[in-house]
PDB file of N, CA and C in Angstrom:
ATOM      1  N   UNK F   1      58.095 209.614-191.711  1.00 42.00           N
ATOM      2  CA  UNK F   1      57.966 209.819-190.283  1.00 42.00           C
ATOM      3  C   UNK F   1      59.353 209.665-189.659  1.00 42.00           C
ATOM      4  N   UNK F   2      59.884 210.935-189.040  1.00 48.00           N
ATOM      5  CA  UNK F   2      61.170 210.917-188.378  1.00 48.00           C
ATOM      6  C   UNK F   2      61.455 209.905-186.961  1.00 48.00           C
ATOM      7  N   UNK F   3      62.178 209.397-187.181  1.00 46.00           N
ATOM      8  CA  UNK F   3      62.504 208.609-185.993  1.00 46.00           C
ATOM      9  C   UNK F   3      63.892 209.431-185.485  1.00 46.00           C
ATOM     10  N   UNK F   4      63.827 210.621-183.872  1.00 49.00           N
ATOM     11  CA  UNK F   4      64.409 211.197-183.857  1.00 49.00           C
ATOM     12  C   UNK F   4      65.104 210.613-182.680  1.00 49.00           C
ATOM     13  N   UNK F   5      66.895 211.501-182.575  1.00 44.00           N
ATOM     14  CA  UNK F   5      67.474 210.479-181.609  1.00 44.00           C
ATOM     15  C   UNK F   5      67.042 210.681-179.905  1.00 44.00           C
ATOM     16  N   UNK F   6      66.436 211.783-179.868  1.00 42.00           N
ATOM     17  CA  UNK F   6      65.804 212.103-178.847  1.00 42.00           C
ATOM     18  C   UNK F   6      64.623 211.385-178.018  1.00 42.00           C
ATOM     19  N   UNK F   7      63.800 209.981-179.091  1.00 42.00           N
ATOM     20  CA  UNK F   7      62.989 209.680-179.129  1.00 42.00           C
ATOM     21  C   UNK F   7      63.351 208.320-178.382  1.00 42.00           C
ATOM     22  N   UNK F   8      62.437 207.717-177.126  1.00 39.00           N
ATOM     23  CA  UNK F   8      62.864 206.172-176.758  1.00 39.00           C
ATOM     24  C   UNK F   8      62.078 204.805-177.454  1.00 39.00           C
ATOM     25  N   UNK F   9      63.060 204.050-177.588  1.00 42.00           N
ATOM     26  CA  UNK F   9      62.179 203.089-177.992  1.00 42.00           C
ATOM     27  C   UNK F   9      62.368 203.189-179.390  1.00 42.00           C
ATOM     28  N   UNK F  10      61.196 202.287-179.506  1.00 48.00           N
ATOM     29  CA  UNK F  10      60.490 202.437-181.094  1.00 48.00           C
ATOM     30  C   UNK F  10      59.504 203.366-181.439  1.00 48.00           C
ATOM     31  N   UNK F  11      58.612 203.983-180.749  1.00 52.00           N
ATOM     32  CA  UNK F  11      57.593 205.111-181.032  1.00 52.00           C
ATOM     33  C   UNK F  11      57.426 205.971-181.942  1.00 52.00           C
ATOM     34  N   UNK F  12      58.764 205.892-182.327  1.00 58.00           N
ATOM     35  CA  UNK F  12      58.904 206.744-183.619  1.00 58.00           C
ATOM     36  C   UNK F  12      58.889 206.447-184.794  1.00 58.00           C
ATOM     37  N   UNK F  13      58.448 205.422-185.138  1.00 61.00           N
ATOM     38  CA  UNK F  13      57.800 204.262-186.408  1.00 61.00           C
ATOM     39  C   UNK F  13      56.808 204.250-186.181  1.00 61.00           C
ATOM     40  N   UNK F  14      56.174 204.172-186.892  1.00 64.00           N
ATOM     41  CA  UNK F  14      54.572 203.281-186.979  1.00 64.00           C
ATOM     42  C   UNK F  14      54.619 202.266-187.831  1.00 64.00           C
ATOM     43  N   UNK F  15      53.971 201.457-187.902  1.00 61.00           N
ATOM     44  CA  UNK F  15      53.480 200.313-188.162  1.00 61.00           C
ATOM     45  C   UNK F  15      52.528 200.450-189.297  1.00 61.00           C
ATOM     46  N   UNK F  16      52.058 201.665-189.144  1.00 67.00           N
ATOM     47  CA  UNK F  16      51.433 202.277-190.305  1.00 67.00           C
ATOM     48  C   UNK F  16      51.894 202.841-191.564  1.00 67.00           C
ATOM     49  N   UNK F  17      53.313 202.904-191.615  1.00 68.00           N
ATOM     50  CA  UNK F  17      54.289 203.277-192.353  1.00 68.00           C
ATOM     51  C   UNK F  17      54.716 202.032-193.376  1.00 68.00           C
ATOM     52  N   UNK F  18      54.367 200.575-192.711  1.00 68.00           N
ATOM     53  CA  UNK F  18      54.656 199.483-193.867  1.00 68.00           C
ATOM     54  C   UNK F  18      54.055 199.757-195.157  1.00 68.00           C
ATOM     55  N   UNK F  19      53.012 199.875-195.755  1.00 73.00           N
ATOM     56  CA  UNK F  19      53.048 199.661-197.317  1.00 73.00           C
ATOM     57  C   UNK F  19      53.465 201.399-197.653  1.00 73.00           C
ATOM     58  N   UNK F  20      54.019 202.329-196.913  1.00 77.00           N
ATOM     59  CA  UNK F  20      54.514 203.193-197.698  1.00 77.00           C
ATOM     60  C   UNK F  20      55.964 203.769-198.068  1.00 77.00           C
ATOM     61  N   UNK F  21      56.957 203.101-197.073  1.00 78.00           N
ATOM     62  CA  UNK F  21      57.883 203.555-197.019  1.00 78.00           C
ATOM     63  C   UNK F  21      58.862 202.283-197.784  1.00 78.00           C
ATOM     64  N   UNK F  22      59.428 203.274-198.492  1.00 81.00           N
ATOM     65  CA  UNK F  22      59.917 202.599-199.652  1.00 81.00           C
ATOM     66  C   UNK F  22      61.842 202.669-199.849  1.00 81.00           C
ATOM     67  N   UNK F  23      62.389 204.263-198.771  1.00 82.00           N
ATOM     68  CA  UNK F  23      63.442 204.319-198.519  1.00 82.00           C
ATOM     69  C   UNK F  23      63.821 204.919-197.377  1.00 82.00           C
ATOM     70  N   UNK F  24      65.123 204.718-197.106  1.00 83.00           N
ATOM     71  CA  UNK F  24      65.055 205.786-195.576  1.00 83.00           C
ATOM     72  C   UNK F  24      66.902 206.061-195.881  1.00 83.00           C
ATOM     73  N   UNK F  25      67.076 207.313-195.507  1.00 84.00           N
ATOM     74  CA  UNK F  25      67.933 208.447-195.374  1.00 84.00           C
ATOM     75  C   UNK F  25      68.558 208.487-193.951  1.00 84.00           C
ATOM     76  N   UNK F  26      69.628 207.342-193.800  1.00 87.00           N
ATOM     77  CA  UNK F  26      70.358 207.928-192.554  1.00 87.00           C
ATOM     78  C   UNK F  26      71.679 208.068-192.151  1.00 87.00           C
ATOM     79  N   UNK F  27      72.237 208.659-191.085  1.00 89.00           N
ATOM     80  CA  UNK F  27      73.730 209.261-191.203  1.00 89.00           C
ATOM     81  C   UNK F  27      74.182 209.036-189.912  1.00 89.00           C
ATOM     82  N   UNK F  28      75.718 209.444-189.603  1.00 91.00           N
ATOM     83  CA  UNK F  28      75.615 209.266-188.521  1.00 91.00           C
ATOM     84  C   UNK F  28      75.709 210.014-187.925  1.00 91.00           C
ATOM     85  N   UNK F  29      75.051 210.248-187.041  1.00 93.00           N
ATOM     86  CA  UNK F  29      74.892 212.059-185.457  1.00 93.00           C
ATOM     87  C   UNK F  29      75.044 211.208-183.981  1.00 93.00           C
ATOM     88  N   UNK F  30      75.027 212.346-183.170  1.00 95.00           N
ATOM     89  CA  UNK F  30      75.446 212.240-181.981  1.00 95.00           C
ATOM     90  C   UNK F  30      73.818 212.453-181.442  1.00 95.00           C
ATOM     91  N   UNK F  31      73.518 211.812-180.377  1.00 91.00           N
ATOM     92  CA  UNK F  31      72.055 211.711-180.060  1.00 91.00           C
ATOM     93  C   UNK F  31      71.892 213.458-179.604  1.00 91.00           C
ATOM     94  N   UNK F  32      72.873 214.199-178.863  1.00 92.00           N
ATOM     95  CA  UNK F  32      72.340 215.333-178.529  1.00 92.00           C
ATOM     96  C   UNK F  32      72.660 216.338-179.330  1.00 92.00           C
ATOM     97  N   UNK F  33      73.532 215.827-180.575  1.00 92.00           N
ATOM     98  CA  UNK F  33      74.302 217.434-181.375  1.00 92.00           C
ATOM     99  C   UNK F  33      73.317 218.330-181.531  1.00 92.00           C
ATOM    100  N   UNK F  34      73.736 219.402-181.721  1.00 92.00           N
ATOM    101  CA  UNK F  34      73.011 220.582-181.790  1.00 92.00           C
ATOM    102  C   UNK F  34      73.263 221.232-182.907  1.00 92.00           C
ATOM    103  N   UNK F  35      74.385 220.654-183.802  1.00 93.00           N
ATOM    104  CA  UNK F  35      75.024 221.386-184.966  1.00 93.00           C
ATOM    105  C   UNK F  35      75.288 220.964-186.144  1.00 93.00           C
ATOM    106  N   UNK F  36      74.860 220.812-187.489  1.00 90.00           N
ATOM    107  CA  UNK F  36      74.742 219.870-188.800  1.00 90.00           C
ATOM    108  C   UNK F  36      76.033 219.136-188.242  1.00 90.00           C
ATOM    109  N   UNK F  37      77.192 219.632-188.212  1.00 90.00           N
ATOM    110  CA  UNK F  37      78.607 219.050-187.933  1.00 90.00           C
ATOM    111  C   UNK F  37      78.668 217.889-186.969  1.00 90.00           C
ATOM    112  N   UNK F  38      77.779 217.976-186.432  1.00 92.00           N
ATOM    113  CA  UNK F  38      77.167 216.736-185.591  1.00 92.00           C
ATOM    114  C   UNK F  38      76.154 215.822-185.801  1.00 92.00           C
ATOM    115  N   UNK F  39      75.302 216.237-186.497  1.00 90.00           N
ATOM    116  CA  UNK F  39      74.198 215.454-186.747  1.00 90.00           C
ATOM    117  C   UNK F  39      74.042 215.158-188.378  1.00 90.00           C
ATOM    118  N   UNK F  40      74.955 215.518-189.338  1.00 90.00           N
ATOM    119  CA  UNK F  40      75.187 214.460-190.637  1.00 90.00           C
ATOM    120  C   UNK F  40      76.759 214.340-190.555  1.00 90.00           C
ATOM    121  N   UNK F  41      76.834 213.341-189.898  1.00 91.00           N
ATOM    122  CA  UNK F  41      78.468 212.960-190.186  1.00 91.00           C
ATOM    123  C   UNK F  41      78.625 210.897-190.995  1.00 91.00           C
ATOM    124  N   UNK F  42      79.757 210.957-190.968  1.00 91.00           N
ATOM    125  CA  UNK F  42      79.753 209.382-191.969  1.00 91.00           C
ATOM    126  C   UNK F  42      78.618 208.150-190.515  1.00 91.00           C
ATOM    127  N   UNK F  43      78.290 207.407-191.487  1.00 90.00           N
ATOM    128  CA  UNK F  43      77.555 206.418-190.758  1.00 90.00           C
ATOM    129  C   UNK F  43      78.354 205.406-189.663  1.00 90.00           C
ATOM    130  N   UNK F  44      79.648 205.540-189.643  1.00 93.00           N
ATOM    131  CA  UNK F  44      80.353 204.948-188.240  1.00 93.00           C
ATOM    132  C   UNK F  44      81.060 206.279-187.495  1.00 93.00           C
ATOM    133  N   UNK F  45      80.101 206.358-187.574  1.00 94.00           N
ATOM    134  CA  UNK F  45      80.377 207.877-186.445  1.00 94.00           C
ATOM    135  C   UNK F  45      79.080 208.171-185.777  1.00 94.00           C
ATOM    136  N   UNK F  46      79.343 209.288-184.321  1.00 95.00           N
ATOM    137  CA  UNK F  46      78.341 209.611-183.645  1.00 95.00           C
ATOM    138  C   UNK F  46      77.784 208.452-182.948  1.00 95.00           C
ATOM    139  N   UNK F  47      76.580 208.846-182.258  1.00 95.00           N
ATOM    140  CA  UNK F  47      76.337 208.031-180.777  1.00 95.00           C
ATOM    141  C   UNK F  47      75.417 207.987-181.005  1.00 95.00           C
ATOM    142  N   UNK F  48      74.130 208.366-182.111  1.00 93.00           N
ATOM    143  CA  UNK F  48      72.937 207.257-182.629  1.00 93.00           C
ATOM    144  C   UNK F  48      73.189 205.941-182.836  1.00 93.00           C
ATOM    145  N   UNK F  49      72.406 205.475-181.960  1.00 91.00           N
ATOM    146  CA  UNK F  49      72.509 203.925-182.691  1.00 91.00           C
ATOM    147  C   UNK F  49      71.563 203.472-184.026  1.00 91.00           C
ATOM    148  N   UNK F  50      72.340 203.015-185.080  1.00 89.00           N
ATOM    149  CA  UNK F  50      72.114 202.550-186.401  1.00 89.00           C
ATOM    150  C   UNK F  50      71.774 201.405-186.271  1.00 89.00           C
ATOM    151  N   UNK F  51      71.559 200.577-185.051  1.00 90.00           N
ATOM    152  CA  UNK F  51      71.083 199.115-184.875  1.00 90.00           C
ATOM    153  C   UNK F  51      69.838 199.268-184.615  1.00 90.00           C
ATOM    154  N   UNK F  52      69.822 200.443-183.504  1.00 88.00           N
ATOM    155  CA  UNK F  52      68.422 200.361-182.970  1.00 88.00           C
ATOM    156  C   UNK F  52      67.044 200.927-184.148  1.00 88.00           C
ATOM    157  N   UNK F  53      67.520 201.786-185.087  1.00 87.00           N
ATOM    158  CA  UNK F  53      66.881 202.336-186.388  1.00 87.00           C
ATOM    159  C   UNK F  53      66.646 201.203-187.193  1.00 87.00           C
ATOM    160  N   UNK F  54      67.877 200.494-187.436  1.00 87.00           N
ATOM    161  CA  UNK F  54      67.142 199.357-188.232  1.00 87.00           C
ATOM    162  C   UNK F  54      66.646 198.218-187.968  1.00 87.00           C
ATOM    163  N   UNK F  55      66.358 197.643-186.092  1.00 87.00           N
ATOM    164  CA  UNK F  55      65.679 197.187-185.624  1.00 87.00           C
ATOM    165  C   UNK F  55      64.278 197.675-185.533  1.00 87.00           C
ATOM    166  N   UNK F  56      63.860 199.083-185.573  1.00 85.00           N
ATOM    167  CA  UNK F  56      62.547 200.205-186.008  1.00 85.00           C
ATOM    168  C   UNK F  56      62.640 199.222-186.916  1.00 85.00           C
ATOM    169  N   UNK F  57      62.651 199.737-188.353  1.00 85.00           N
ATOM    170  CA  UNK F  57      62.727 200.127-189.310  1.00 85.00           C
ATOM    171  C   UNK F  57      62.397 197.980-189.757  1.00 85.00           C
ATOM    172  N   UNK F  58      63.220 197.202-189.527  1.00 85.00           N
ATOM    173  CA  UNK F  58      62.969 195.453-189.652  1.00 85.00           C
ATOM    174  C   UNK F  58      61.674 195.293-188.663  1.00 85.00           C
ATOM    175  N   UNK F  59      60.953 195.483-188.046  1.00 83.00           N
ATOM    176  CA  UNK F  59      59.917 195.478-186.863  1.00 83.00           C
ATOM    177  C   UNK F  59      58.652 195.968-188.425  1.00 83.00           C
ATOM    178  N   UNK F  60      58.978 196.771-188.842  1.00 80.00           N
ATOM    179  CA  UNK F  60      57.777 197.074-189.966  1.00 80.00           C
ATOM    180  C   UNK F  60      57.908 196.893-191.230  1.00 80.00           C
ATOM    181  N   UNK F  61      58.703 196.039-191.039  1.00 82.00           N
ATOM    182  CA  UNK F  61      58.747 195.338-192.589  1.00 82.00           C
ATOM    183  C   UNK F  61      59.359 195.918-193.801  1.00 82.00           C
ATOM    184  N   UNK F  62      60.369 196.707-193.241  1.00 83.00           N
ATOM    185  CA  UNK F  62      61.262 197.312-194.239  1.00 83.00           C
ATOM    186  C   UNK F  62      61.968 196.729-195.211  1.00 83.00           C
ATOM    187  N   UNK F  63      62.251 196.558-195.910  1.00 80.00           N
ATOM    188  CA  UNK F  63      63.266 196.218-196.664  1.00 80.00           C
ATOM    189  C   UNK F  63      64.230 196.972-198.077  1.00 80.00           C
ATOM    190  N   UNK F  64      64.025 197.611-197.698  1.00 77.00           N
ATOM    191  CA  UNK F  64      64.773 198.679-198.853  1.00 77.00           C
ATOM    192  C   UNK F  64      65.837 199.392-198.683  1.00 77.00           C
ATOM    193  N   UNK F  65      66.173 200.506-199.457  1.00 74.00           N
ATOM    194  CA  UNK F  65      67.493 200.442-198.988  1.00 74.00           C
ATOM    195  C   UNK F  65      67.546 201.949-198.191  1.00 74.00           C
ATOM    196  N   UNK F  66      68.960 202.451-197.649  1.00 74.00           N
ATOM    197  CA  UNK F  66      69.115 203.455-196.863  1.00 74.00           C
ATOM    198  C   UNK F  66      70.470 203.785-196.649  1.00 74.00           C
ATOM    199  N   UNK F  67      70.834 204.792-197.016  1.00 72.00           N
ATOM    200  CA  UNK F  67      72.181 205.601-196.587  1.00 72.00           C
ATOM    201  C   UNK F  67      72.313 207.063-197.091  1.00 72.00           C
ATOM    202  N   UNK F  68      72.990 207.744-196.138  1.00 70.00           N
ATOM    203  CA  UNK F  68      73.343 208.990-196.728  1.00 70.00           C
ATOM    204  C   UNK F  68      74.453 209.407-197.014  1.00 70.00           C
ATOM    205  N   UNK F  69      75.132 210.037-197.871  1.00 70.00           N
ATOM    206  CA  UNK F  69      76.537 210.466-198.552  1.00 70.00           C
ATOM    207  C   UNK F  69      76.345 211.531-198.651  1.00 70.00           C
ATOM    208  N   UNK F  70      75.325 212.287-199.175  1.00 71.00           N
ATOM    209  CA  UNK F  70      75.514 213.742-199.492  1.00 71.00           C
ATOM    210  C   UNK F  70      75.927 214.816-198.557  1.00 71.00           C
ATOM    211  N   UNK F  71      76.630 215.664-198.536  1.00 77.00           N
ATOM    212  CA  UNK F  71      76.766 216.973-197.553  1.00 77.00           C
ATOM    213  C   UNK F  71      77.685 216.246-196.791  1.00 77.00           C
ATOM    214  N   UNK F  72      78.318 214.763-196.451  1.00 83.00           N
ATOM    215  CA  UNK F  72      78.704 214.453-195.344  1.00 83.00           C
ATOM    216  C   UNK F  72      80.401 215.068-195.438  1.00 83.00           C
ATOM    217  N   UNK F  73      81.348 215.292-194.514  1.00 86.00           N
ATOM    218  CA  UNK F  73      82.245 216.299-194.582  1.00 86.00           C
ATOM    219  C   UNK F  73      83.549 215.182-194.927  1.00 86.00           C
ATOM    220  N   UNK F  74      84.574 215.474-195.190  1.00 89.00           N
ATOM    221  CA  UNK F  74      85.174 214.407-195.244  1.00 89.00           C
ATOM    222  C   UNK F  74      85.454 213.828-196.540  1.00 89.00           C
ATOM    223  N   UNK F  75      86.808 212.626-196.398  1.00 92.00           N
ATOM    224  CA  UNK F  75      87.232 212.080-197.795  1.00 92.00           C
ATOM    225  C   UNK F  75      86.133 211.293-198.237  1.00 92.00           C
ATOM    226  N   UNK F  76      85.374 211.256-199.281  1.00 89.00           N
ATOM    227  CA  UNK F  76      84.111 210.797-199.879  1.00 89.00           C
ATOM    228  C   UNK F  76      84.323 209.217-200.055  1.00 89.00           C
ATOM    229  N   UNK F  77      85.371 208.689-200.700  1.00 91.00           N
ATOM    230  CA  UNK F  77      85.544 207.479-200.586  1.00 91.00           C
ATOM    231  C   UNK F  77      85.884 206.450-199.462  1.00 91.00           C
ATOM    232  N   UNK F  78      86.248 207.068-198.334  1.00 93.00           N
ATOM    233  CA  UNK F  78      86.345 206.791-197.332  1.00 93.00           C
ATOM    234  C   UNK F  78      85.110 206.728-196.552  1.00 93.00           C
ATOM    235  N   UNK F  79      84.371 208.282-196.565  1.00 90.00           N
ATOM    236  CA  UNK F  79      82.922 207.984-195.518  1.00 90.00           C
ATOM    237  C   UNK F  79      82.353 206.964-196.201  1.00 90.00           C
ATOM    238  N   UNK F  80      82.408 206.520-197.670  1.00 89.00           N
ATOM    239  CA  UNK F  80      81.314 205.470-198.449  1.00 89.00           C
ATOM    240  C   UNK F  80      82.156 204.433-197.871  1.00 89.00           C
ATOM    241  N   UNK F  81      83.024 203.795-197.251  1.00 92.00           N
ATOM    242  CA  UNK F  81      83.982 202.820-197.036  1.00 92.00           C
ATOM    243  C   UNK F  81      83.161 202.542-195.609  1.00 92.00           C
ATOM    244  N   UNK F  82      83.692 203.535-194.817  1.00 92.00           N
ATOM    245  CA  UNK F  82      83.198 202.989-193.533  1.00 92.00           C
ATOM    246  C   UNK F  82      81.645 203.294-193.232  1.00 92.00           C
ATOM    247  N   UNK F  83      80.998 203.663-194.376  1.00 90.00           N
ATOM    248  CA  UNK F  83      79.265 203.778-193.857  1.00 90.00           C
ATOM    249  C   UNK F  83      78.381 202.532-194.293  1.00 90.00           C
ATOM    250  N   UNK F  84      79.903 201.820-195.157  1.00 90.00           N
ATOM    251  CA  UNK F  84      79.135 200.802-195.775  1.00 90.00           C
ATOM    252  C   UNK F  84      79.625 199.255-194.942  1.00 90.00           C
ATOM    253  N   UNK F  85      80.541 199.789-194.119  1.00 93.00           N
ATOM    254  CA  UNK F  85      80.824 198.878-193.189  1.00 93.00           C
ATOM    255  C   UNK F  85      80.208 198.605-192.378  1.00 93.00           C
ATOM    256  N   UNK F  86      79.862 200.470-191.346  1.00 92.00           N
ATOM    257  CA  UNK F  86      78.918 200.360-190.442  1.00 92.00           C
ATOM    258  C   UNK F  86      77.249 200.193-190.232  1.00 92.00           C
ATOM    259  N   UNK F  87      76.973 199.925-191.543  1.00 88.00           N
ATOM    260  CA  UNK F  87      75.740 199.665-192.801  1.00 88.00           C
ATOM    261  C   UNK F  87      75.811 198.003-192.052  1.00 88.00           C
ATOM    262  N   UNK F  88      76.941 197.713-192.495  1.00 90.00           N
ATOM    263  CA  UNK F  88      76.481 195.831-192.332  1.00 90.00           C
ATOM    264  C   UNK F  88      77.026 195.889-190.971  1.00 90.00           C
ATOM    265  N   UNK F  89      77.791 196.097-190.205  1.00 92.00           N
ATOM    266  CA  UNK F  89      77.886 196.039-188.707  1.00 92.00           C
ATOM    267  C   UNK F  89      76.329 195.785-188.517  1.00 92.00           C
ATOM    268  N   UNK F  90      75.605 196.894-188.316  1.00 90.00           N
ATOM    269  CA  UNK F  90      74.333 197.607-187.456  1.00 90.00           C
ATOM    270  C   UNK F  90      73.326 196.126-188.078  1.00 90.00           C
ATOM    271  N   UNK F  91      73.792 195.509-189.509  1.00 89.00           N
ATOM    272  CA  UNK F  91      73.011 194.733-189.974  1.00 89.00           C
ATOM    273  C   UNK F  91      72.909 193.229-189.663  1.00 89.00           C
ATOM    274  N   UNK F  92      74.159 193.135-188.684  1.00 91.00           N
ATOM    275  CA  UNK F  92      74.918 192.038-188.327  1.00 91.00           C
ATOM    276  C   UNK F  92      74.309 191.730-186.690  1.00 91.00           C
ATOM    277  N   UNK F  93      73.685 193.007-186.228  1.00 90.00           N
ATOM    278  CA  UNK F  93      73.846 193.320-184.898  1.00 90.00           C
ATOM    279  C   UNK F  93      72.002 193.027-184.580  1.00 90.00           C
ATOM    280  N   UNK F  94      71.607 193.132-185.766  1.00 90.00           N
ATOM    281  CA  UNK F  94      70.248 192.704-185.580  1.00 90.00           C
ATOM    282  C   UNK F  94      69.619 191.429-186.103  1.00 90.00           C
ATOM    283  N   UNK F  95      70.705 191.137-187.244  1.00 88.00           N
ATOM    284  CA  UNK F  95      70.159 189.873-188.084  1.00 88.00           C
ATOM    285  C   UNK F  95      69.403 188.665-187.548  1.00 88.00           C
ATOM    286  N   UNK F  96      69.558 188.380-185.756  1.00 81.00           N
ATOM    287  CA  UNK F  96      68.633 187.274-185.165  1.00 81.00           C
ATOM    288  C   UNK F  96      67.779 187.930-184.682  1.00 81.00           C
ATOM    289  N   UNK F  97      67.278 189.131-184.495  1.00 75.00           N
ATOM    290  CA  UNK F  97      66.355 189.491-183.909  1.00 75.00           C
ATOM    291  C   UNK F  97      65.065 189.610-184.660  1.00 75.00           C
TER     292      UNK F  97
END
């Protein structure tokens, strides 16, 4: 179930999704891009918030893992550098909640 950036809130989870979801696939986009070049770029990039997804995503009992690398444009060791930064940022940003 897509949790899209267009979407407010949490609504775009269910709760019904706990005993099935096992991984999640995300990148970083711009809430309005209109163009792949915008909407799969490295995970500290773009104007989705990656806090608020994995505040979704901790709300239903997630725990598994999530990132995307593939297709993303760019020096490869680098987007894995800073997606894995902005990976624990976003993880840092929710950890008391």
């Amino acid at each position: 179930m897509p949790l899209r950036g267009s979407e407010r809130g949490e609504r775009g989870l269910s709760l019904d999704t706990r005993d099935r979801l096992f991984a999640v696939s995300t990148n970083g986009a711009d809430q309005d891009g209109k163009g792949w070049d915008r909407l799969i770029m490295p995970l500290d990039q773009g104007s989705f918030s990656q806090a608020r997804l994995l505040k979704a995503l901790k709300k239903v009992g997630f725990k598994g893992p999530g990132l995307q690398c593939y297709a993303v444009n760019g020096d490869k060791r680098a987007n894995l550098e800073n997606s894995i930064a902005a990976w624990r940022k976003a993880l840092e940003q929710i950890a008391d909640e």
